């Protein structure tokens, strides 16, 4: 039993540590669904007032989606690599296709959460009903009393209507929920088709075979893990040396003492080296040999960023 529990925890650990794009996007979507459900239950409260319903309903769908999109852009490593690239080297080395590819990758990943939020909001229908109830034409409702207008229709989402309008409220709510869910399903279909076409286009235009692309993905993941782990150890040892120089001693635990003894750190890397391994990377080959990252390119001593007679640039962005 204990072995089974340990195996399950190990599986969950590997699952949540995975860098796979589909898993990451799935987790983002699930988190967004949970957030939207919580928002609808706790925070959403239609004002049921003419001219306010429309603004509030659209804001309930659009503002969180915009915030999630911006968060997605901020959390994407490509964003800051692109900023570093423009700051240090400019975009003169990028073709129009490469620039489009970079922005497409950033926008595509950042769109997962806002699209999920919008779809769930439309399928639930509350925000859509709140926004458009006052715009339903009374003439489209059979035998709707002429003395009532948009001010009463705006109160339909709150069920605060005269008893003789209950059946009209139900009809309006049903009609708007149908429209909202229809738009939600259409949005799901459009996104699914776009994802399918994008995946097909990516694999058709990829300069790499399926196995080499899988190897490249593994290399990027391993390089990132090892770089972060090594940087954490390097910075800890360097900090220990500096603290010891200031105080004359440094309080280290057993593990840290072993690290200091095992990995002697003499200094820090100069800024040109950091700049060389930082920025957007598009797959390149040099004399027929692949260069899988900026760090790989720096380690091989390949100079320059753009295509050269000895280096061939292939428009395939590291995802």
PDB file of C-alpha atoms in Angstrom:
ATOM      1  CA  UNK A   1       0.000   0.000   0.000  1.00  0.00           C
ATOM      2  CA  UNK A   2       2.792   2.412   0.907  1.00  0.00           C
ATOM      3  CA  UNK A   3       4.595   1.555  -2.329  1.00  0.00           C
ATOM      4  CA  UNK A   4       1.424   2.268  -4.327  1.00  0.00           C
ATOM      5  CA  UNK A   5       0.952   5.660  -2.623  1.00  0.00           C
ATOM      6  CA  UNK A   6       4.602   6.531  -3.217  1.00  0.00           C
ATOM      7  CA  UNK A   7       4.276   5.580  -6.885  1.00  0.00           C
ATOM      8  CA  UNK A   8       1.185   7.769  -7.260  1.00  0.00           C
ATOM      9  CA  UNK A   9       2.947  10.743  -5.663  1.00  0.00           C
ATOM     10  CA  UNK A  10       5.925  10.166  -7.965  1.00  0.00           C
ATOM     11  CA  UNK A  11       3.622  10.178 -10.992  1.00  0.00           C
ATOM     12  CA  UNK A  12       1.921  13.393  -9.870  1.00  0.00           C
ATOM     13  CA  UNK A  13       5.303  15.016  -9.254  1.00  0.00           C
ATOM     14  CA  UNK A  14       6.512  14.133 -12.741  1.00  0.00           C
ATOM     15  CA  UNK A  15       3.206  15.244 -14.229  1.00  0.00           C
ATOM     16  CA  UNK A  16       3.234  18.689 -12.673  1.00  0.00           C
ATOM     17  CA  UNK A  17       6.940  19.190 -13.351  1.00  0.00           C
ATOM     18  CA  UNK A  18       6.515  18.358 -17.029  1.00  0.00           C
ATOM     19  CA  UNK A  19       7.366  21.100 -19.512  1.00  0.00           C
ATOM     20  CA  UNK A  20       5.185  19.633 -22.223  1.00  0.00           C
ATOM     21  CA  UNK A  21       3.214  22.396 -23.901  1.00  0.00           C
ATOM     22  CA  UNK A  22      -0.051  20.466 -24.122  1.00  0.00           C
ATOM     23  CA  UNK A  23       0.042  19.544 -20.426  1.00  0.00           C
ATOM     24  CA  UNK A  24       0.910  23.114 -19.484  1.00  0.00           C
ATOM     25  CA  UNK A  25      -1.920  24.515 -21.606  1.00  0.00           C
ATOM     26  CA  UNK A  26      -4.310  21.957 -20.145  1.00  0.00           C
ATOM     27  CA  UNK A  27      -3.412  22.961 -16.605  1.00  0.00           C
ATOM     28  CA  UNK A  28      -3.846  26.633 -17.519  1.00  0.00           C
ATOM     29  CA  UNK A  29      -7.267  25.886 -18.997  1.00  0.00           C
ATOM     30  CA  UNK A  30      -8.366  23.905 -15.920  1.00  0.00           C
ATOM     31  CA  UNK A  31      -7.197  26.681 -13.629  1.00  0.00           C
ATOM     32  CA  UNK A  32      -9.092  29.218 -15.703  1.00  0.00           C
ATOM     33  CA  UNK A  33     -12.274  27.123 -15.580  1.00  0.00           C
ATOM     34  CA  UNK A  34     -12.058  26.938 -11.798  1.00  0.00           C
ATOM     35  CA  UNK A  35     -11.422  30.672 -11.539  1.00  0.00           C
ATOM     36  CA  UNK A  36     -14.360  31.479 -13.805  1.00  0.00           C
ATOM     37  CA  UNK A  37     -16.677  29.241 -11.797  1.00  0.00           C
ATOM     38  CA  UNK A  38     -15.567  30.905  -8.572  1.00  0.00           C
ATOM     39  CA  UNK A  39     -16.015  34.361 -10.091  1.00  0.00           C
ATOM     40  CA  UNK A  40     -19.530  33.523 -11.320  1.00  0.00           C
ATOM     41  CA  UNK A  41     -20.615  32.196  -7.922  1.00  0.00           C
ATOM     42  CA  UNK A  42     -18.967  34.798  -5.698  1.00  0.00           C
ATOM     43  CA  UNK A  43     -18.353  38.002  -7.653  1.00  0.00           C
ATOM     44  CA  UNK A  44     -20.801  38.234 -10.587  1.00  0.00           C
ATOM     45  CA  UNK A  45     -23.821  40.357  -9.730  1.00  0.00           C
ATOM     46  CA  UNK A  46     -25.749  41.894 -12.614  1.00  0.00           C
ATOM     47  CA  UNK A  47     -26.859  45.487 -11.806  1.00  0.00           C
ATOM     48  CA  UNK A  48     -30.156  44.972 -13.685  1.00  0.00           C
ATOM     49  CA  UNK A  49     -30.187  48.607 -14.720  1.00  0.00           C
ATOM     50  CA  UNK A  50     -30.485  50.057 -18.233  1.00  0.00           C
ATOM     51  CA  UNK A  51     -27.167  51.130 -19.767  1.00  0.00           C
ATOM     52  CA  UNK A  52     -25.254  49.470 -16.919  1.00  0.00           C
ATOM     53  CA  UNK A  53     -26.049  45.870 -17.787  1.00  0.00           C
ATOM     54  CA  UNK A  54     -24.263  46.044 -21.130  1.00  0.00           C
ATOM     55  CA  UNK A  55     -21.070  47.546 -19.706  1.00  0.00           C
ATOM     56  CA  UNK A  56     -21.006  45.198 -16.721  1.00  0.00           C
ATOM     57  CA  UNK A  57     -21.713  42.088 -18.774  1.00  0.00           C
ATOM     58  CA  UNK A  58     -19.014  42.804 -21.342  1.00  0.00           C
ATOM     59  CA  UNK A  59     -16.566  43.781 -18.598  1.00  0.00           C
ATOM     60  CA  UNK A  60     -17.216  40.476 -16.803  1.00  0.00           C
ATOM     61  CA  UNK A  61     -16.164  38.623 -19.955  1.00  0.00           C
ATOM     62  CA  UNK A  62     -13.562  40.958 -21.414  1.00  0.00           C
ATOM     63  CA  UNK A  63     -11.617  42.417 -18.490  1.00  0.00           C
ATOM     64  CA  UNK A  64     -10.607  39.079 -16.868  1.00  0.00           C
ATOM     65  CA  UNK A  65      -9.770  37.736 -20.337  1.00  0.00           C
ATOM     66  CA  UNK A  66      -7.526  40.750 -20.967  1.00  0.00           C
ATOM     67  CA  UNK A  67      -5.848  40.360 -17.573  1.00  0.00           C
ATOM     68  CA  UNK A  68      -5.240  36.649 -18.192  1.00  0.00           C
ATOM     69  CA  UNK A  69      -3.811  37.436 -21.620  1.00  0.00           C
ATOM     70  CA  UNK A  70      -1.366  39.975 -20.192  1.00  0.00           C
ATOM     71  CA  UNK A  71      -0.353  37.550 -17.446  1.00  0.00           C
ATOM     72  CA  UNK A  72       0.259  34.910 -20.109  1.00  0.00           C
ATOM     73  CA  UNK A  73       2.462  37.307 -22.062  1.00  0.00           C
ATOM     74  CA  UNK A  74       4.401  38.228 -18.909  1.00  0.00           C
ATOM     75  CA  UNK A  75       4.949  34.600 -17.891  1.00  0.00           C
ATOM     76  CA  UNK A  76       6.152  33.547 -21.349  1.00  0.00           C
ATOM     77  CA  UNK A  77       9.946  33.292 -21.528  1.00  0.00           C
ATOM     78  CA  UNK A  78       9.831  34.194 -25.227  1.00  0.00           C
ATOM     79  CA  UNK A  79       8.532  37.652 -24.296  1.00  0.00           C
ATOM     80  CA  UNK A  80      11.589  38.580 -22.267  1.00  0.00           C
ATOM     81  CA  UNK A  81      13.931  36.820 -24.665  1.00  0.00           C
ATOM     82  CA  UNK A  82      12.449  38.983 -27.414  1.00  0.00           C
ATOM     83  CA  UNK A  83      12.886  42.110 -25.274  1.00  0.00           C
ATOM     84  CA  UNK A  84      16.506  41.160 -24.617  1.00  0.00           C
ATOM     85  CA  UNK A  85      17.026  40.432 -28.304  1.00  0.00           C
ATOM     86  CA  UNK A  86      15.667  43.814 -29.372  1.00  0.00           C
ATOM     87  CA  UNK A  87      17.646  45.608 -26.664  1.00  0.00           C
ATOM     88  CA  UNK A  88      20.992  43.926 -27.336  1.00  0.00           C
ATOM     89  CA  UNK A  89      20.951  43.047 -31.006  1.00  0.00           C
ATOM     90  CA  UNK A  90      17.862  44.590 -32.573  1.00  0.00           C
ATOM     91  CA  UNK A  91      15.601  42.752 -35.014  1.00  0.00           C
ATOM     92  CA  UNK A  92      17.744  43.279 -38.084  1.00  0.00           C
ATOM     93  CA  UNK A  93      18.710  39.601 -38.067  1.00  0.00           C
ATOM     94  CA  UNK A  94      15.089  38.427 -38.164  1.00  0.00           C
ATOM     95  CA  UNK A  95      13.151  37.980 -41.345  1.00  0.00           C
ATOM     96  CA  UNK A  96       9.451  38.832 -41.517  1.00  0.00           C
ATOM     97  CA  UNK A  97       8.564  35.141 -41.216  1.00  0.00           C
ATOM     98  CA  UNK A  98      10.746  34.724 -38.137  1.00  0.00           C
ATOM     99  CA  UNK A  99       9.238  37.799 -36.486  1.00  0.00           C
ATOM    100  CA  UNK A 100       5.725  36.521 -37.233  1.00  0.00           C
ATOM    101  CA  UNK A 101       6.658  33.136 -35.808  1.00  0.00           C
ATOM    102  CA  UNK A 102       7.964  34.644 -32.586  1.00  0.00           C
ATOM    103  CA  UNK A 103       4.930  36.853 -32.000  1.00  0.00           C
ATOM    104  CA  UNK A 104       2.609  34.009 -32.979  1.00  0.00           C
ATOM    105  CA  UNK A 105       4.188  31.747 -30.371  1.00  0.00           C
ATOM    106  CA  UNK A 106       3.853  34.391 -27.647  1.00  0.00           C
ATOM    107  CA  UNK A 107       0.279  35.319 -28.535  1.00  0.00           C
ATOM    108  CA  UNK A 108      -0.795  31.696 -28.980  1.00  0.00           C
ATOM    109  CA  UNK A 109       0.337  30.582 -25.537  1.00  0.00           C
ATOM    110  CA  UNK A 110      -0.993  33.727 -23.880  1.00  0.00           C
ATOM    111  CA  UNK A 111      -4.422  33.158 -25.482  1.00  0.00           C
ATOM    112  CA  UNK A 112      -5.107  29.806 -23.794  1.00  0.00           C
ATOM    113  CA  UNK A 113      -6.440  31.239 -20.526  1.00  0.00           C
ATOM    114  CA  UNK A 114      -8.487  34.169 -21.968  1.00  0.00           C
ATOM    115  CA  UNK A 115     -10.114  31.960 -24.606  1.00  0.00           C
ATOM    116  CA  UNK A 116     -10.988  29.404 -21.934  1.00  0.00           C
ATOM    117  CA  UNK A 117     -12.461  32.161 -19.758  1.00  0.00           C
ATOM    118  CA  UNK A 118     -14.518  33.520 -22.657  1.00  0.00           C
ATOM    119  CA  UNK A 119     -15.789  30.075 -23.657  1.00  0.00           C
ATOM    120  CA  UNK A 120     -16.869  29.160 -20.119  1.00  0.00           C
ATOM    121  CA  UNK A 121     -18.525  32.564 -19.666  1.00  0.00           C
ATOM    122  CA  UNK A 122     -20.471  32.131 -22.909  1.00  0.00           C
ATOM    123  CA  UNK A 123     -21.495  28.558 -22.104  1.00  0.00           C
ATOM    124  CA  UNK A 124     -22.769  29.626 -18.675  1.00  0.00           C
ATOM    125  CA  UNK A 125     -24.612  32.545 -20.240  1.00  0.00           C
ATOM    126  CA  UNK A 126     -25.095  34.788 -17.193  1.00  0.00           C
ATOM    127  CA  UNK A 127     -22.874  37.617 -18.413  1.00  0.00           C
ATOM    128  CA  UNK A 128     -24.349  37.497 -21.925  1.00  0.00           C
ATOM    129  CA  UNK A 129     -27.909  37.556 -20.593  1.00  0.00           C
ATOM    130  CA  UNK A 130     -27.059  40.458 -18.299  1.00  0.00           C
ATOM    131  CA  UNK A 131     -25.451  42.440 -21.131  1.00  0.00           C
ATOM    132  CA  UNK A 132     -28.136  41.999 -23.806  1.00  0.00           C
ATOM    133  CA  UNK A 133     -31.452  41.534 -22.008  1.00  0.00           C
ATOM    134  CA  UNK A 134     -32.372  45.219 -22.363  1.00  0.00           C
ATOM    135  CA  UNK A 135     -31.783  45.098 -26.130  1.00  0.00           C
ATOM    136  CA  UNK A 136     -34.375  42.417 -26.804  1.00  0.00           C
ATOM    137  CA  UNK A 137     -37.112  43.940 -28.951  1.00  0.00           C
ATOM    138  CA  UNK A 138     -40.492  43.838 -27.192  1.00  0.00           C
ATOM    139  CA  UNK A 139     -42.113  43.342 -30.600  1.00  0.00           C
ATOM    140  CA  UNK A 140     -40.342  39.967 -30.903  1.00  0.00           C
ATOM    141  CA  UNK A 141     -42.208  38.738 -27.819  1.00  0.00           C
ATOM    142  CA  UNK A 142     -45.741  37.565 -28.432  1.00  0.00           C
ATOM    143  CA  UNK A 143     -48.334  39.692 -26.569  1.00  0.00           C
ATOM    144  CA  UNK A 144     -45.720  41.612 -24.579  1.00  0.00           C
ATOM    145  CA  UNK A 145     -47.461  44.491 -22.722  1.00  0.00           C
ATOM    146  CA  UNK A 146     -46.870  47.771 -24.531  1.00  0.00           C
ATOM    147  CA  UNK A 147     -46.467  49.784 -21.319  1.00  0.00           C
ATOM    148  CA  UNK A 148     -43.189  48.043 -20.497  1.00  0.00           C
ATOM    149  CA  UNK A 149     -39.877  48.890 -22.134  1.00  0.00           C
ATOM    150  CA  UNK A 150     -36.114  48.477 -21.839  1.00  0.00           C
ATOM    151  CA  UNK A 151     -36.067  49.401 -18.158  1.00  0.00           C
ATOM    152  CA  UNK A 152     -38.134  46.308 -17.321  1.00  0.00           C
ATOM    153  CA  UNK A 153     -36.227  44.066 -19.745  1.00  0.00           C
ATOM    154  CA  UNK A 154     -33.000  45.099 -18.004  1.00  0.00           C
ATOM    155  CA  UNK A 155     -34.354  43.602 -14.759  1.00  0.00           C
ATOM    156  CA  UNK A 156     -35.024  40.177 -16.274  1.00  0.00           C
ATOM    157  CA  UNK A 157     -31.610  38.704 -15.214  1.00  0.00           C
ATOM    158  CA  UNK A 158     -32.447  39.539 -11.577  1.00  0.00           C
ATOM    159  CA  UNK A 159     -35.950  38.006 -11.735  1.00  0.00           C
ATOM    160  CA  UNK A 160     -37.250  41.249 -10.223  1.00  0.00           C
ATOM    161  CA  UNK A 161     -40.224  41.624 -12.553  1.00  0.00           C
ATOM    162  CA  UNK A 162     -44.010  41.799 -12.226  1.00  0.00           C
ATOM    163  CA  UNK A 163     -45.789  38.458 -12.053  1.00  0.00           C
ATOM    164  CA  UNK A 164     -47.465  38.958 -15.443  1.00  0.00           C
ATOM    165  CA  UNK A 165     -44.004  39.132 -17.107  1.00  0.00           C
ATOM    166  CA  UNK A 166     -42.629  35.875 -15.705  1.00  0.00           C
ATOM    167  CA  UNK A 167     -43.222  33.887 -18.884  1.00  0.00           C
ATOM    168  CA  UNK A 168     -41.584  36.636 -20.966  1.00  0.00           C
ATOM    169  CA  UNK A 169     -38.589  36.657 -18.635  1.00  0.00           C
ATOM    170  CA  UNK A 170     -38.193  32.903 -19.073  1.00  0.00           C
ATOM    171  CA  UNK A 171     -38.448  33.232 -22.848  1.00  0.00           C
ATOM    172  CA  UNK A 172     -35.884  36.062 -23.008  1.00  0.00           C
ATOM    173  CA  UNK A 173     -33.508  34.199 -20.708  1.00  0.00           C
ATOM    174  CA  UNK A 174     -33.842  31.018 -22.751  1.00  0.00           C
ATOM    175  CA  UNK A 175     -33.309  32.882 -26.028  1.00  0.00           C
ATOM    176  CA  UNK A 176     -30.205  34.744 -24.837  1.00  0.00           C
ATOM    177  CA  UNK A 177     -28.717  31.643 -23.213  1.00  0.00           C
ATOM    178  CA  UNK A 178     -29.154  29.814 -26.511  1.00  0.00           C
ATOM    179  CA  UNK A 179     -27.316  32.597 -28.355  1.00  0.00           C
ATOM    180  CA  UNK A 180     -24.570  32.719 -25.730  1.00  0.00           C
ATOM    181  CA  UNK A 181     -23.962  28.979 -25.788  1.00  0.00           C
ATOM    182  CA  UNK A 182     -24.059  28.959 -29.586  1.00  0.00           C
ATOM    183  CA  UNK A 183     -21.284  31.555 -29.682  1.00  0.00           C
ATOM    184  CA  UNK A 184     -19.362  29.551 -27.093  1.00  0.00           C
ATOM    185  CA  UNK A 185     -19.535  26.336 -29.131  1.00  0.00           C
ATOM    186  CA  UNK A 186     -18.607  28.228 -32.298  1.00  0.00           C
ATOM    187  CA  UNK A 187     -15.596  29.691 -30.515  1.00  0.00           C
ATOM    188  CA  UNK A 188     -14.535  26.212 -29.418  1.00  0.00           C
ATOM    189  CA  UNK A 189     -14.872  24.940 -32.990  1.00  0.00           C
ATOM    190  CA  UNK A 190     -12.909  27.836 -34.478  1.00  0.00           C
ATOM    191  CA  UNK A 191     -10.101  27.465 -31.936  1.00  0.00           C
ATOM    192  CA  UNK A 192      -9.953  23.690 -32.495  1.00  0.00           C
ATOM    193  CA  UNK A 193      -9.657  24.158 -36.264  1.00  0.00           C
ATOM    194  CA  UNK A 194      -6.970  26.826 -35.844  1.00  0.00           C
ATOM    195  CA  UNK A 195      -4.975  24.589 -33.496  1.00  0.00           C
ATOM    196  CA  UNK A 196      -5.227  21.699 -35.949  1.00  0.00           C
ATOM    197  CA  UNK A 197      -4.122  23.833 -38.901  1.00  0.00           C
ATOM    198  CA  UNK A 198      -1.296  25.361 -36.867  1.00  0.00           C
ATOM    199  CA  UNK A 199       0.018  21.941 -35.825  1.00  0.00           C
ATOM    200  CA  UNK A 200      -0.159  20.712 -39.420  1.00  0.00           C
ATOM    201  CA  UNK A 201       1.613  23.818 -40.709  1.00  0.00           C
ATOM    202  CA  UNK A 202       4.275  23.544 -38.012  1.00  0.00           C
ATOM    203  CA  UNK A 203       5.128  19.939 -38.860  1.00  0.00           C
ATOM    204  CA  UNK A 204       4.957  20.536 -42.614  1.00  0.00           C
ATOM    205  CA  UNK A 205       7.315  23.539 -42.423  1.00  0.00           C
ATOM    206  CA  UNK A 206       9.629  22.082 -39.791  1.00  0.00           C
ATOM    207  CA  UNK A 207      13.185  21.505 -41.059  1.00  0.00           C
ATOM    208  CA  UNK A 208      13.543  18.685 -38.517  1.00  0.00           C
ATOM    209  CA  UNK A 209      12.417  15.101 -38.578  1.00  0.00           C
ATOM    210  CA  UNK A 210       9.998  13.960 -35.926  1.00  0.00           C
ATOM    211  CA  UNK A 211      12.738  12.215 -33.937  1.00  0.00           C
ATOM    212  CA  UNK A 212      15.128  15.158 -34.129  1.00  0.00           C
ATOM    213  CA  UNK A 213      12.397  17.543 -33.055  1.00  0.00           C
ATOM    214  CA  UNK A 214      11.665  15.288 -30.065  1.00  0.00           C
ATOM    215  CA  UNK A 215      15.393  15.210 -29.256  1.00  0.00           C
ATOM    216  CA  UNK A 216      15.562  18.999 -29.504  1.00  0.00           C
ATOM    217  CA  UNK A 217      12.655  19.320 -27.078  1.00  0.00           C
ATOM    218  CA  UNK A 218      14.391  16.973 -24.634  1.00  0.00           C
ATOM    219  CA  UNK A 219      17.642  18.899 -24.983  1.00  0.00           C
ATOM    220  CA  UNK A 220      15.954  22.248 -24.288  1.00  0.00           C
ATOM    221  CA  UNK A 221      14.217  20.841 -21.229  1.00  0.00           C
ATOM    222  CA  UNK A 222      17.377  19.250 -19.845  1.00  0.00           C
ATOM    223  CA  UNK A 223      19.505  22.314 -20.573  1.00  0.00           C
ATOM    224  CA  UNK A 224      17.020  24.557 -18.805  1.00  0.00           C
ATOM    225  CA  UNK A 225      16.806  22.270 -15.758  1.00  0.00           C
ATOM    226  CA  UNK A 226      20.574  21.887 -15.478  1.00  0.00           C
ATOM    227  CA  UNK A 227      21.197  25.594 -16.070  1.00  0.00           C
ATOM    228  CA  UNK A 228      18.730  26.643 -13.359  1.00  0.00           C
ATOM    229  CA  UNK A 229      20.040  24.053 -10.910  1.00  0.00           C
ATOM    230  CA  UNK A 230      23.669  24.970 -11.585  1.00  0.00           C
ATOM    231  CA  UNK A 231      22.941  28.694 -11.419  1.00  0.00           C
ATOM    232  CA  UNK A 232      21.274  28.232  -8.040  1.00  0.00           C
ATOM    233  CA  UNK A 233      24.301  26.332  -6.680  1.00  0.00           C
ATOM    234  CA  UNK A 234      26.786  28.762  -8.261  1.00  0.00           C
ATOM    235  CA  UNK A 235      25.022  31.799  -6.828  1.00  0.00           C
ATOM    236  CA  UNK A 236      24.825  30.177  -3.377  1.00  0.00           C
ATOM    237  CA  UNK A 237      28.550  29.363  -3.340  1.00  0.00           C
ATOM    238  CA  UNK A 238      29.471  32.832  -4.616  1.00  0.00           C
ATOM    239  CA  UNK A 239      27.251  34.427  -1.974  1.00  0.00           C
ATOM    240  CA  UNK A 240      28.884  32.267   0.708  1.00  0.00           C
ATOM    241  CA  UNK A 241      32.347  33.409  -0.394  1.00  0.00           C
ATOM    242  CA  UNK A 242      31.346  37.068  -0.310  1.00  0.00           C
ATOM    243  CA  UNK A 243      29.638  36.762   3.079  1.00  0.00           C
ATOM    244  CA  UNK A 244      32.723  35.011   4.481  1.00  0.00           C
ATOM    245  CA  UNK A 245      34.982  37.746   3.137  1.00  0.00           C
ATOM    246  CA  UNK A 246      32.827  40.378   4.851  1.00  0.00           C
ATOM    247  CA  UNK A 247      32.305  38.702   8.224  1.00  0.00           C
ATOM    248  CA  UNK A 248      35.341  36.443   8.314  1.00  0.00           C
ATOM    249  CA  UNK A 249      33.134  33.356   8.498  1.00  0.00           C
ATOM    250  CA  UNK A 250      29.899  32.076   6.992  1.00  0.00           C
ATOM    251  CA  UNK A 251      27.217  29.945   8.674  1.00  0.00           C
ATOM    252  CA  UNK A 252      26.630  27.001   6.340  1.00  0.00           C
ATOM    253  CA  UNK A 253      24.655  23.840   6.918  1.00  0.00           C
ATOM    254  CA  UNK A 254      26.107  20.433   6.114  1.00  0.00           C
ATOM    255  CA  UNK A 255      24.791  20.347   2.546  1.00  0.00           C
ATOM    256  CA  UNK A 256      26.088  23.823   1.768  1.00  0.00           C
ATOM    257  CA  UNK A 257      29.529  22.993   3.187  1.00  0.00           C
ATOM    258  CA  UNK A 258      29.693  19.980   0.879  1.00  0.00           C
ATOM    259  CA  UNK A 259      28.722  22.141  -2.080  1.00  0.00           C
ATOM    260  CA  UNK A 260      31.397  24.735  -1.292  1.00  0.00           C
ATOM    261  CA  UNK A 261      34.042  22.025  -1.010  1.00  0.00           C
ATOM    262  CA  UNK A 262      32.936  20.130  -4.116  1.00  0.00           C
ATOM    263  CA  UNK A 263      32.416  23.066  -6.487  1.00  0.00           C
ATOM    264  CA  UNK A 264      35.025  25.814  -6.144  1.00  0.00           C
ATOM    265  CA  UNK A 265      33.734  29.056  -7.647  1.00  0.00           C
ATOM    266  CA  UNK A 266      36.420  31.525  -8.691  1.00  0.00           C
ATOM    267  CA  UNK A 267      34.261  34.335 -10.054  1.00  0.00           C
ATOM    268  CA  UNK A 268      31.295  35.307 -12.163  1.00  0.00           C
ATOM    269  CA  UNK A 269      30.704  35.153 -15.894  1.00  0.00           C
ATOM    270  CA  UNK A 270      31.279  38.443 -17.728  1.00  0.00           C
ATOM    271  CA  UNK A 271      28.310  40.299 -19.197  1.00  0.00           C
ATOM    272  CA  UNK A 272      29.186  39.477 -22.847  1.00  0.00           C
ATOM    273  CA  UNK A 273      28.753  35.785 -22.075  1.00  0.00           C
ATOM    274  CA  UNK A 274      25.352  36.367 -20.460  1.00  0.00           C
ATOM    275  CA  UNK A 275      24.293  38.459 -23.445  1.00  0.00           C
ATOM    276  CA  UNK A 276      25.469  35.746 -25.827  1.00  0.00           C
ATOM    277  CA  UNK A 277      23.220  33.089 -24.281  1.00  0.00           C
ATOM    278  CA  UNK A 278      20.209  35.385 -23.755  1.00  0.00           C
ATOM    279  CA  UNK A 279      17.587  36.208 -26.371  1.00  0.00           C
ATOM    280  CA  UNK A 280      15.269  34.624 -28.898  1.00  0.00           C
ATOM    281  CA  UNK A 281      16.689  31.537 -30.553  1.00  0.00           C
ATOM    282  CA  UNK A 282      15.638  30.209 -33.931  1.00  0.00           C
ATOM    283  CA  UNK A 283      16.991  26.820 -34.973  1.00  0.00           C
ATOM    284  CA  UNK A 284      20.222  27.082 -36.923  1.00  0.00           C
ATOM    285  CA  UNK A 285      22.829  24.772 -38.374  1.00  0.00           C
ATOM    286  CA  UNK A 286      26.532  25.374 -38.772  1.00  0.00           C
ATOM    287  CA  UNK A 287      28.357  23.330 -41.410  1.00  0.00           C
ATOM    288  CA  UNK A 288      25.518  20.821 -41.308  1.00  0.00           C
ATOM    289  CA  UNK A 289      25.589  20.383 -37.544  1.00  0.00           C
ATOM    290  CA  UNK A 290      22.581  21.506 -35.476  1.00  0.00           C
ATOM    291  CA  UNK A 291      22.824  24.240 -32.866  1.00  0.00           C
ATOM    292  CA  UNK A 292      20.030  23.601 -30.396  1.00  0.00           C
ATOM    293  CA  UNK A 293      20.225  26.746 -28.259  1.00  0.00           C
ATOM    294  CA  UNK A 294      22.133  29.965 -27.692  1.00  0.00           C
ATOM    295  CA  UNK A 295      24.145  28.198 -24.997  1.00  0.00           C
ATOM    296  CA  UNK A 296      24.975  25.401 -27.439  1.00  0.00           C
ATOM    297  CA  UNK A 297      25.951  27.983 -30.033  1.00  0.00           C
ATOM    298  CA  UNK A 298      28.170  29.831 -27.530  1.00  0.00           C
ATOM    299  CA  UNK A 299      29.818  26.580 -26.400  1.00  0.00           C
ATOM    300  CA  UNK A 300      30.658  25.745 -30.024  1.00  0.00           C
ATOM    301  CA  UNK A 301      32.212  29.182 -30.511  1.00  0.00           C
ATOM    302  CA  UNK A 302      29.891  30.155 -33.373  1.00  0.00           C
ATOM    303  CA  UNK A 303      29.874  33.925 -33.804  1.00  0.00           C
ATOM    304  CA  UNK A 304      27.059  36.178 -35.037  1.00  0.00           C
ATOM    305  CA  UNK A 305      23.321  35.930 -34.877  1.00  0.00           C
ATOM    306  CA  UNK A 306      22.183  35.942 -38.461  1.00  0.00           C
ATOM    307  CA  UNK A 307      22.766  33.496 -41.326  1.00  0.00           C
ATOM    308  CA  UNK A 308      26.297  33.325 -42.694  1.00  0.00           C
ATOM    309  CA  UNK A 309      27.897  31.429 -45.581  1.00  0.00           C
ATOM    310  CA  UNK A 310      28.804  28.728 -43.064  1.00  0.00           C
ATOM    311  CA  UNK A 311      25.618  28.897 -40.991  1.00  0.00           C
ATOM    312  CA  UNK A 312      22.122  28.272 -42.297  1.00  0.00           C
ATOM    313  CA  UNK A 313      19.137  29.844 -40.545  1.00  0.00           C
ATOM    314  CA  UNK A 314      15.968  27.783 -40.474  1.00  0.00           C
ATOM    315  CA  UNK A 315      12.774  29.468 -39.377  1.00  0.00           C
ATOM    316  CA  UNK A 316      11.769  27.202 -36.539  1.00  0.00           C
ATOM    317  CA  UNK A 317      11.289  28.714 -33.113  1.00  0.00           C
ATOM    318  CA  UNK A 318      12.119  26.914 -29.914  1.00  0.00           C
ATOM    319  CA  UNK A 319       8.687  26.310 -28.372  1.00  0.00           C
TER     320      UNK A 319
END
